[in-house]
JSON list of C-alpha atoms in Angstrom, two decimals:
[
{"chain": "A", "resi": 21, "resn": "UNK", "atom": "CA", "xyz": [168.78, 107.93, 104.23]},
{"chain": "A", "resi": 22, "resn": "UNK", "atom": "CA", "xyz": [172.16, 106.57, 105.64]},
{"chain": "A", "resi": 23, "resn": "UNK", "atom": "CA", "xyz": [170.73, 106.75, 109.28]},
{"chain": "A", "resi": 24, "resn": "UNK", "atom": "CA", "xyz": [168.17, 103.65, 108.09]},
{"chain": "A", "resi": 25, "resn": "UNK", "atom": "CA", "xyz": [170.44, 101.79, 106.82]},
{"chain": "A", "resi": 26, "resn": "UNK", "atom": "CA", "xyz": [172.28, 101.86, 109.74]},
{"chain": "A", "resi": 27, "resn": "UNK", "atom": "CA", "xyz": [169.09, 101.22, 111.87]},
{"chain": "A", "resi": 28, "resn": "UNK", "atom": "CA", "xyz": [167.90, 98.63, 109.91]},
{"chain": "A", "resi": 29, "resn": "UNK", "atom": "CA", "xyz": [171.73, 96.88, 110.52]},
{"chain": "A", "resi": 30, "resn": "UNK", "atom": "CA", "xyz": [171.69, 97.90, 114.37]},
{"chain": "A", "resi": 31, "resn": "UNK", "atom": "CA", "xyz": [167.92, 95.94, 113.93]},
{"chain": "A", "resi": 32, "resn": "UNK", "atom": "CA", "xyz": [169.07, 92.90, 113.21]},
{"chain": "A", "resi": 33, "resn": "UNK", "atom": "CA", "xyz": [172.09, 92.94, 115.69]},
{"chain": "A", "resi": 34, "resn": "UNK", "atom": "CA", "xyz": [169.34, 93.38, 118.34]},
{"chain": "A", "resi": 35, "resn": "UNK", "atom": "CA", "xyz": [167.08, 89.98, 116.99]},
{"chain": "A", "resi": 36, "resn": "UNK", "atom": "CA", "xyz": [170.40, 88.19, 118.12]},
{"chain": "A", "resi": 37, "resn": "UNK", "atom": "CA", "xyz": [170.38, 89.53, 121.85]},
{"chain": "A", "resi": 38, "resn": "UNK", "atom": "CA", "xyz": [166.56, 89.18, 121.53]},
{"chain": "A", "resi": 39, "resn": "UNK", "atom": "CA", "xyz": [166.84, 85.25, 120.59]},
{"chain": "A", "resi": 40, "resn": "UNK", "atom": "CA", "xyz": [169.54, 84.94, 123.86]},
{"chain": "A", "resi": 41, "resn": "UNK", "atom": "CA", "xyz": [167.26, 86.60, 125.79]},
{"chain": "A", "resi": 42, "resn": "UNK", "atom": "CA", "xyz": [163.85, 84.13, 124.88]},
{"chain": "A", "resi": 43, "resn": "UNK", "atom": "CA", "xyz": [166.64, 81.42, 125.35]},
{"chain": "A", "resi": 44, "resn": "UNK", "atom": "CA", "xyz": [167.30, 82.51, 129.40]},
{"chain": "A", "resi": 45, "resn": "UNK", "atom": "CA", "xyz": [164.12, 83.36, 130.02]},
{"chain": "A", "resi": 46, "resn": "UNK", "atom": "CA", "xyz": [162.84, 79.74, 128.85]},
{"chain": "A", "resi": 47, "resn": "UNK", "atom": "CA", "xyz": [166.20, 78.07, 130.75]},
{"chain": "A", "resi": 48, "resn": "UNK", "atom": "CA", "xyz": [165.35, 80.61, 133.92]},
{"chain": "A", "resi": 49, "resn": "UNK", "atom": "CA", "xyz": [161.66, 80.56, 134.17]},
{"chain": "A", "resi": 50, "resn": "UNK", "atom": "CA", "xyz": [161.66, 83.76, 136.30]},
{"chain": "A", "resi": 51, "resn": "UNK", "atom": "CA", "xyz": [160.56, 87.17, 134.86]},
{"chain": "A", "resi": 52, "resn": "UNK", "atom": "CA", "xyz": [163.02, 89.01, 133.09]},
{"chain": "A", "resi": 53, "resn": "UNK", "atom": "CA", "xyz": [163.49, 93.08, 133.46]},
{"chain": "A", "resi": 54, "resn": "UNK", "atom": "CA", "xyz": [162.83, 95.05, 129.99]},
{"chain": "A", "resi": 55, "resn": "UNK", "atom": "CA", "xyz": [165.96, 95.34, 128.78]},
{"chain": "A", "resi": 56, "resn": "UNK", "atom": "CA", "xyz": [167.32, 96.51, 125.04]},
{"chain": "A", "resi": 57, "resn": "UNK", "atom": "CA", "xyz": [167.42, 93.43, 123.37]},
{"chain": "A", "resi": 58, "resn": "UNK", "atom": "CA", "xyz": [163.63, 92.75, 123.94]},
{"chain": "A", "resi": 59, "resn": "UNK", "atom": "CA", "xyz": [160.90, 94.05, 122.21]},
{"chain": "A", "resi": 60, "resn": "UNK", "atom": "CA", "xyz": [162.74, 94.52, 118.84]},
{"chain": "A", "resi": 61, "resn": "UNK", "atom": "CA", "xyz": [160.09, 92.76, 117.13]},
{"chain": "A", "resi": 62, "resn": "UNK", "atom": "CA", "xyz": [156.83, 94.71, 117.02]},
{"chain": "A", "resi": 63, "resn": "UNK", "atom": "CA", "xyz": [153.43, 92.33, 118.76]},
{"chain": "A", "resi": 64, "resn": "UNK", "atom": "CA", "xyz": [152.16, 92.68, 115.77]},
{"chain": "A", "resi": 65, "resn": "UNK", "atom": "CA", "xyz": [152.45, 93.83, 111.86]},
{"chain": "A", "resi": 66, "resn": "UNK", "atom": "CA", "xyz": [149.42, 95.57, 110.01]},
{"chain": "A", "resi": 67, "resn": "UNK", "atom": "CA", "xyz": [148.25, 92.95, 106.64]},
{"chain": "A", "resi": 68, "resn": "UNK", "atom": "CA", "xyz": [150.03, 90.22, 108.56]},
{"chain": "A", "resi": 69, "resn": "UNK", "atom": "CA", "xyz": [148.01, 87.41, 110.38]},
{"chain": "A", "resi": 70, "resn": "UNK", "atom": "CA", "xyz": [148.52, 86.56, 113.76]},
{"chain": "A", "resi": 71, "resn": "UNK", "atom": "CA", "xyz": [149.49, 83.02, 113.27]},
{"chain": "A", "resi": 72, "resn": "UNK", "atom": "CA", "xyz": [151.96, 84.07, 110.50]},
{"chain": "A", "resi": 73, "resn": "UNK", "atom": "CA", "xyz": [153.58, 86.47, 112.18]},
{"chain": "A", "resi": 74, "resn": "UNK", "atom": "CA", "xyz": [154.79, 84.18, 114.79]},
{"chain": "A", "resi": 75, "resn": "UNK", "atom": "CA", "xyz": [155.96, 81.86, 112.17]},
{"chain": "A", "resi": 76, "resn": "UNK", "atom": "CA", "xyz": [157.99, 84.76, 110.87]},
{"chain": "A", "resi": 77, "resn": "UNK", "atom": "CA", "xyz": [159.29, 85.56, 114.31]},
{"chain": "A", "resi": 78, "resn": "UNK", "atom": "CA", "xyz": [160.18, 82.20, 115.01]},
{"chain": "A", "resi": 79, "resn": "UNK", "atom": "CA", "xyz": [161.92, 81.75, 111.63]},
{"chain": "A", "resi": 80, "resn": "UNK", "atom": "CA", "xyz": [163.62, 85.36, 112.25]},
{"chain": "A", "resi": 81, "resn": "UNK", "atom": "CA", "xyz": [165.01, 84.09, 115.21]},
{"chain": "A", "resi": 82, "resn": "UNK", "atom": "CA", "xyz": [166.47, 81.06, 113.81]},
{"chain": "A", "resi": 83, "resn": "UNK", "atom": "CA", "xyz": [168.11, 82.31, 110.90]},
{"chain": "A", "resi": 84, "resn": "UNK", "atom": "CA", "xyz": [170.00, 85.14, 112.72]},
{"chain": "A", "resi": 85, "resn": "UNK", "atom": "CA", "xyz": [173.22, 83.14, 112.88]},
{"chain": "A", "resi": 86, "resn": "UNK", "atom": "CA", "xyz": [173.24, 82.50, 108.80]},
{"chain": "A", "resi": 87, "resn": "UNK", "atom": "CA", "xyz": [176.54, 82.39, 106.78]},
{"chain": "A", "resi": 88, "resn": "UNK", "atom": "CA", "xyz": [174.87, 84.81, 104.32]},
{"chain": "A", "resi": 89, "resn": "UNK", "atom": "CA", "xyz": [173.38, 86.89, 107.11]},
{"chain": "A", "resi": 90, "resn": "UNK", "atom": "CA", "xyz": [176.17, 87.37, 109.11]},
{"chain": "A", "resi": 91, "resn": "UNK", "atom": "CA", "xyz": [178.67, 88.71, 106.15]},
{"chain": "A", "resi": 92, "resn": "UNK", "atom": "CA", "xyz": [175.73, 91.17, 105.10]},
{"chain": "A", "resi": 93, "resn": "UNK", "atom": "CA", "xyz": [175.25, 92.19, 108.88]},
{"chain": "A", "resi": 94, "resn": "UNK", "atom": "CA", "xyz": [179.61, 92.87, 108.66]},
{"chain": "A", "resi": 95, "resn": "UNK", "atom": "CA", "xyz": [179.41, 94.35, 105.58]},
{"chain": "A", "resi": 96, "resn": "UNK", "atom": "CA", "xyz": [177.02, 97.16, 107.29]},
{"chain": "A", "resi": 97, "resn": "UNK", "atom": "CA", "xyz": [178.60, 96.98, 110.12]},
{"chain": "A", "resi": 98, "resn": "UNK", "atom": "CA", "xyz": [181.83, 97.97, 108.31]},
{"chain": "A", "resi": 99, "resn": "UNK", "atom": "CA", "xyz": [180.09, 100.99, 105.71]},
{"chain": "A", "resi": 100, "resn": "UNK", "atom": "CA", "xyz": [178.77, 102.23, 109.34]},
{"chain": "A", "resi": 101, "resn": "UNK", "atom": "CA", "xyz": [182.56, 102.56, 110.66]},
{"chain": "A", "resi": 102, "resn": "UNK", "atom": "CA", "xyz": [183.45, 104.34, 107.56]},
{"chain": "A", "resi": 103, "resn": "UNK", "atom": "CA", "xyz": [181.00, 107.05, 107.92]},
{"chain": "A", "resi": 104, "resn": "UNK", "atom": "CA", "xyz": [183.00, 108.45, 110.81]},
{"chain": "A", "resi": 105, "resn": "UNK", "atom": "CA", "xyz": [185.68, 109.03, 108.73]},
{"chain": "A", "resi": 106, "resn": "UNK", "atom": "CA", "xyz": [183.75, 110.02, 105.49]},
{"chain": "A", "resi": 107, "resn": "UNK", "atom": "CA", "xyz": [184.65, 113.54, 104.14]},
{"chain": "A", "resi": 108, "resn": "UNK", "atom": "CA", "xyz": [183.17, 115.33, 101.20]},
{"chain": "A", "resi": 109, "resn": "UNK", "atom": "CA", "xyz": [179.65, 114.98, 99.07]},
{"chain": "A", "resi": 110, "resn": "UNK", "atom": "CA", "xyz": [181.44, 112.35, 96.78]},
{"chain": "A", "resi": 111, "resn": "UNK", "atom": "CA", "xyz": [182.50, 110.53, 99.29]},
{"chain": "A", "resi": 112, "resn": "UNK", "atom": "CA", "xyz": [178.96, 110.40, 100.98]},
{"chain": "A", "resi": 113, "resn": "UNK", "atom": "CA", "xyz": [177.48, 109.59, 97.98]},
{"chain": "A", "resi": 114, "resn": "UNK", "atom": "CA", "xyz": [179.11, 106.69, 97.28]},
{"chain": "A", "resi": 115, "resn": "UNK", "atom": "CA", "xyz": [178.64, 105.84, 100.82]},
{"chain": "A", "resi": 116, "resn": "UNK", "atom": "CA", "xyz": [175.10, 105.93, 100.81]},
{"chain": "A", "resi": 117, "resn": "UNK", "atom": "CA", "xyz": [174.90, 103.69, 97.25]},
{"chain": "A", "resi": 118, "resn": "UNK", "atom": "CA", "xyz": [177.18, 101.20, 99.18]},
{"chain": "A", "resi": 119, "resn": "UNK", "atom": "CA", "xyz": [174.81, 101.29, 102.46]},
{"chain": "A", "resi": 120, "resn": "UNK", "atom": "CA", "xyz": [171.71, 100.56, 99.73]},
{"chain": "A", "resi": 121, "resn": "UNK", "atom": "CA", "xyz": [173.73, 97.78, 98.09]},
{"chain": "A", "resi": 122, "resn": "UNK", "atom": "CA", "xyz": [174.38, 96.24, 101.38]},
{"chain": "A", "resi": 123, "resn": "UNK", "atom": "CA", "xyz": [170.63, 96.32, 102.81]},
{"chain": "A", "resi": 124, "resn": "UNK", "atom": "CA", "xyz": [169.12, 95.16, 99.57]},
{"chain": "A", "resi": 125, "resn": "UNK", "atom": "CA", "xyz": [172.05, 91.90, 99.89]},
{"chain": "A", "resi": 126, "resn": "UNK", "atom": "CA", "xyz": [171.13, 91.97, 103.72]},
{"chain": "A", "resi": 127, "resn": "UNK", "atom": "CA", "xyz": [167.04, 92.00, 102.79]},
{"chain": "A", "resi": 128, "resn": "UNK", "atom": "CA", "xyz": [167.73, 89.11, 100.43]},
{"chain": "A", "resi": 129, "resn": "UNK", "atom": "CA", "xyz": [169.92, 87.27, 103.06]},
{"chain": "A", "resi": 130, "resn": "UNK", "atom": "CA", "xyz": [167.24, 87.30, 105.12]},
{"chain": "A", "resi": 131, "resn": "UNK", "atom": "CA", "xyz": [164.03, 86.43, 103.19]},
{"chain": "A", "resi": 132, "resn": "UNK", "atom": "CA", "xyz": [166.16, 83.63, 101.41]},
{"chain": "A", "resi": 133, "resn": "UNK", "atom": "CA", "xyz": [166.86, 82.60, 105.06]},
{"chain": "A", "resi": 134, "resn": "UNK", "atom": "CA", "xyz": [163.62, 82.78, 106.17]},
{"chain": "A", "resi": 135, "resn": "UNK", "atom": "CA", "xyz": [162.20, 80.91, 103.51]},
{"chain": "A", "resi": 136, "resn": "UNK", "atom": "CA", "xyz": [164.43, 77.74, 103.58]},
{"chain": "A", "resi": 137, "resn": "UNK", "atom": "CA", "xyz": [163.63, 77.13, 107.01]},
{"chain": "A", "resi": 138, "resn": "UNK", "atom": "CA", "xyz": [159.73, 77.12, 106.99]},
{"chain": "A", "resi": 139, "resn": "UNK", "atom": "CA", "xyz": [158.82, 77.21, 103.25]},
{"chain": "A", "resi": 140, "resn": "UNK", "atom": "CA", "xyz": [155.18, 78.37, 104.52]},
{"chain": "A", "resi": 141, "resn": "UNK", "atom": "CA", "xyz": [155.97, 81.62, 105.34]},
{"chain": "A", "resi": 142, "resn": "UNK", "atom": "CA", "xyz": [154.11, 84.15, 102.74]},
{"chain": "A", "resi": 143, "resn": "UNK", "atom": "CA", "xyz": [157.10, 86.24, 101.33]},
{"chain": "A", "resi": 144, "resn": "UNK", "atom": "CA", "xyz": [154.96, 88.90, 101.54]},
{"chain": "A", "resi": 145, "resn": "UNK", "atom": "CA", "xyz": [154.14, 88.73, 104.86]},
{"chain": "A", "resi": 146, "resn": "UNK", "atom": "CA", "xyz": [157.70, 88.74, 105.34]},
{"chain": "A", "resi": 147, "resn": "UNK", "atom": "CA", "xyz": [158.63, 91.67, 103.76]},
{"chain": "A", "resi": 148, "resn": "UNK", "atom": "CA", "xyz": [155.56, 93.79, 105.41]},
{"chain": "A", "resi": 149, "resn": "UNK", "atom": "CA", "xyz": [157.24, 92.55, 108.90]},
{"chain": "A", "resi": 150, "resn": "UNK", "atom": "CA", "xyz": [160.49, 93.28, 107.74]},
{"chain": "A", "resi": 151, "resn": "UNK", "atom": "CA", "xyz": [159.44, 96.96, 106.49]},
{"chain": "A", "resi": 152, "resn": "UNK", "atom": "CA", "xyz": [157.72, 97.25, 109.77]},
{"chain": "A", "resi": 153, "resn": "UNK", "atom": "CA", "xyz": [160.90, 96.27, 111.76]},
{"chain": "A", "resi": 154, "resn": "UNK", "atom": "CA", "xyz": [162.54, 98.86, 109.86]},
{"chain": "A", "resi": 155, "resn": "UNK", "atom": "CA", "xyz": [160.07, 101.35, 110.55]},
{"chain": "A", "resi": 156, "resn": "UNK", "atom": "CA", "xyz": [160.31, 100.61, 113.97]},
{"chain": "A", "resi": 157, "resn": "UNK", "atom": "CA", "xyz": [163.94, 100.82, 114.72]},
{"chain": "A", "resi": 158, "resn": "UNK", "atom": "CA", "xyz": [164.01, 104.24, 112.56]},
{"chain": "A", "resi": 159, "resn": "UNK", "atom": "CA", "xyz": [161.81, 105.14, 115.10]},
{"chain": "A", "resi": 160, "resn": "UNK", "atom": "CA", "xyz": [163.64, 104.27, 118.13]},
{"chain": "A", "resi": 161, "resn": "UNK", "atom": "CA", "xyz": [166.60, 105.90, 116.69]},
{"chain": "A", "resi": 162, "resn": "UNK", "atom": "CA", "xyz": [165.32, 109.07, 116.17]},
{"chain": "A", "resi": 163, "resn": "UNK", "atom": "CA", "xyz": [163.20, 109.20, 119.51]},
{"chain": "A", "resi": 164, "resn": "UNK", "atom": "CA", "xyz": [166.73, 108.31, 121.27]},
{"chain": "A", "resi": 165, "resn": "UNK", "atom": "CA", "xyz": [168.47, 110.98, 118.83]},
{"chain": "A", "resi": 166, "resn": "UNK", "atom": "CA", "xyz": [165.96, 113.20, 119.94]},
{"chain": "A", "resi": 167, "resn": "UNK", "atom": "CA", "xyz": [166.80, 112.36, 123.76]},
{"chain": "A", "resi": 168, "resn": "UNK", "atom": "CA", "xyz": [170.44, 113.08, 123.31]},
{"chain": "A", "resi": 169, "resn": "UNK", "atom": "CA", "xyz": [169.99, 116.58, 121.73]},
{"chain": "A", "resi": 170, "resn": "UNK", "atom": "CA", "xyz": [167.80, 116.95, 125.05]},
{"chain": "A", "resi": 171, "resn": "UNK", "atom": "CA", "xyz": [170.03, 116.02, 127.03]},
{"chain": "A", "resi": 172, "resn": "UNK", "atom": "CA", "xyz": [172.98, 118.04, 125.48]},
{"chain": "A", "resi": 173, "resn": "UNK", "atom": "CA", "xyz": [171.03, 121.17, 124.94]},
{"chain": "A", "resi": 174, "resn": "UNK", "atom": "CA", "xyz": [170.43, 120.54, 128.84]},
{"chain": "A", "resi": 175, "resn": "UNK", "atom": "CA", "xyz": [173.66, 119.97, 130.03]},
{"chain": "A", "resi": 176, "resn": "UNK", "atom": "CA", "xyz": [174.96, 122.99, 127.62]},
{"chain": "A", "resi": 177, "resn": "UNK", "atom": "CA", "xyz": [172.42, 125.25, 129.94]},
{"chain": "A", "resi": 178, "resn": "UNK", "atom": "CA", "xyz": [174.12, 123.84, 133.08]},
{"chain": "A", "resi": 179, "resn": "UNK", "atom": "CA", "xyz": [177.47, 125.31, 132.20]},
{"chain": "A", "resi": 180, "resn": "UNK", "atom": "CA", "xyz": [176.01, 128.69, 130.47]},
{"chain": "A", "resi": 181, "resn": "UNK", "atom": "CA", "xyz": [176.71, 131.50, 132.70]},
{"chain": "A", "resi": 182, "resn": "UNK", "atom": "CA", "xyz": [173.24, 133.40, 134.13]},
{"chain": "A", "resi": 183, "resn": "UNK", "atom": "CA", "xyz": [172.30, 136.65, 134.08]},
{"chain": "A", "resi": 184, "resn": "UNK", "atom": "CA", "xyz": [174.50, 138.41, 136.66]},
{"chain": "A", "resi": 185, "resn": "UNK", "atom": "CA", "xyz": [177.18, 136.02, 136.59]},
{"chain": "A", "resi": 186, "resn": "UNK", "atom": "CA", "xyz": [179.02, 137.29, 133.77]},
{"chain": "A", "resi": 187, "resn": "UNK", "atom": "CA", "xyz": [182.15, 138.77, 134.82]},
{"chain": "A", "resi": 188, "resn": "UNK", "atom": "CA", "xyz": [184.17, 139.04, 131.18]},
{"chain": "A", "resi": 189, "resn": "UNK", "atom": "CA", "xyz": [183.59, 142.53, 130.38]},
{"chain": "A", "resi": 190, "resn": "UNK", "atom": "CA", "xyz": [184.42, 143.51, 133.92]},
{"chain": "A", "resi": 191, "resn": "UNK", "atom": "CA", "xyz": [188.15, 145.72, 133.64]},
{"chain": "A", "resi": 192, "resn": "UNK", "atom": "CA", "xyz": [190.34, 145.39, 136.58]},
{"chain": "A", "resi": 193, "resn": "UNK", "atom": "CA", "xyz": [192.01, 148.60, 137.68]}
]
């Protein structure tokens, strides 16, 4: 559970890079490489219409920089530091209630957000986008989770001695 959380934190972190990036790319007029911070946002959320869902985009956009937002996006930011150091079920535990506590106050943050600055937005069209932003970033962190244990598992082949190569049970006389 604590890895959505955390995704769902990292999530809105990225809407911030993807709101400078629409800003260059309007300023700059030239096509822009794929890079992280785009594509955050899925095209398009199941149950939500089209012209909605840009509303909600747009208004996602805007409110990123919100008092309210930005202390629930530190408070996650700061329950995700402490998991480095956290030791023991207890300690986990309480973790994990405090990373559920901070995404509910970080879901609220948002809608309330969201909903001052275009009062036309269907709240639940908003929370079926946000659940699907969720989704979505869970996804990308387990696909890239799923790279790195790849990647390790391949580099930990690299540096496994083959067959013939094994020298240790070799006695010198």
């Amino acid at each position: 559970m604590r890895p959505a959380f955390f995704l769902f934190a990292t999530l809105l972190a990225l809407v911030g890079f993807a709101a400078d990036a629409a800003v260059d790319t309007a300023a700059t007029k030239n096509p822009v490489r794929q890079t992280k911070g785009q594509n955050v946002l899925p095209e398009s959320v199941e149950g939500v219409p089209e012209a909605e869902y840009t509303k909600i985009r747009r208004a996602l956009l805007m409110s990123y920089g919100n008092e309210s937002i930005s202390a629930a996006r530190n408070r996650l930011n700061e329950l995700k530091e402490r998991t480095r150091f956290t030791k023991g079920r207890n300690e986990s535990e309480d973790l994990r209630l405090d990373f559920e506590k901070a995404r509910d106050a970080m879901v609220k943050a948002t809608i309330d957000s969201v909903l001052k600055l275009d009062p036309s937005i269907n709240k639940d069209s908003l929370v079926l986008t946000l659940n699907a932003i969720e989704e979505a970033t869970k996804k990308r962190g387990q696909e890239a989770t799923q790279r790195a244990r790849e990647k390790e598992a391949a580099d930990a082949a690299k540096h496994r001695p083959r067959g013939g190569d094994d020298v240790s049970g070799v006695i010198a006389h």
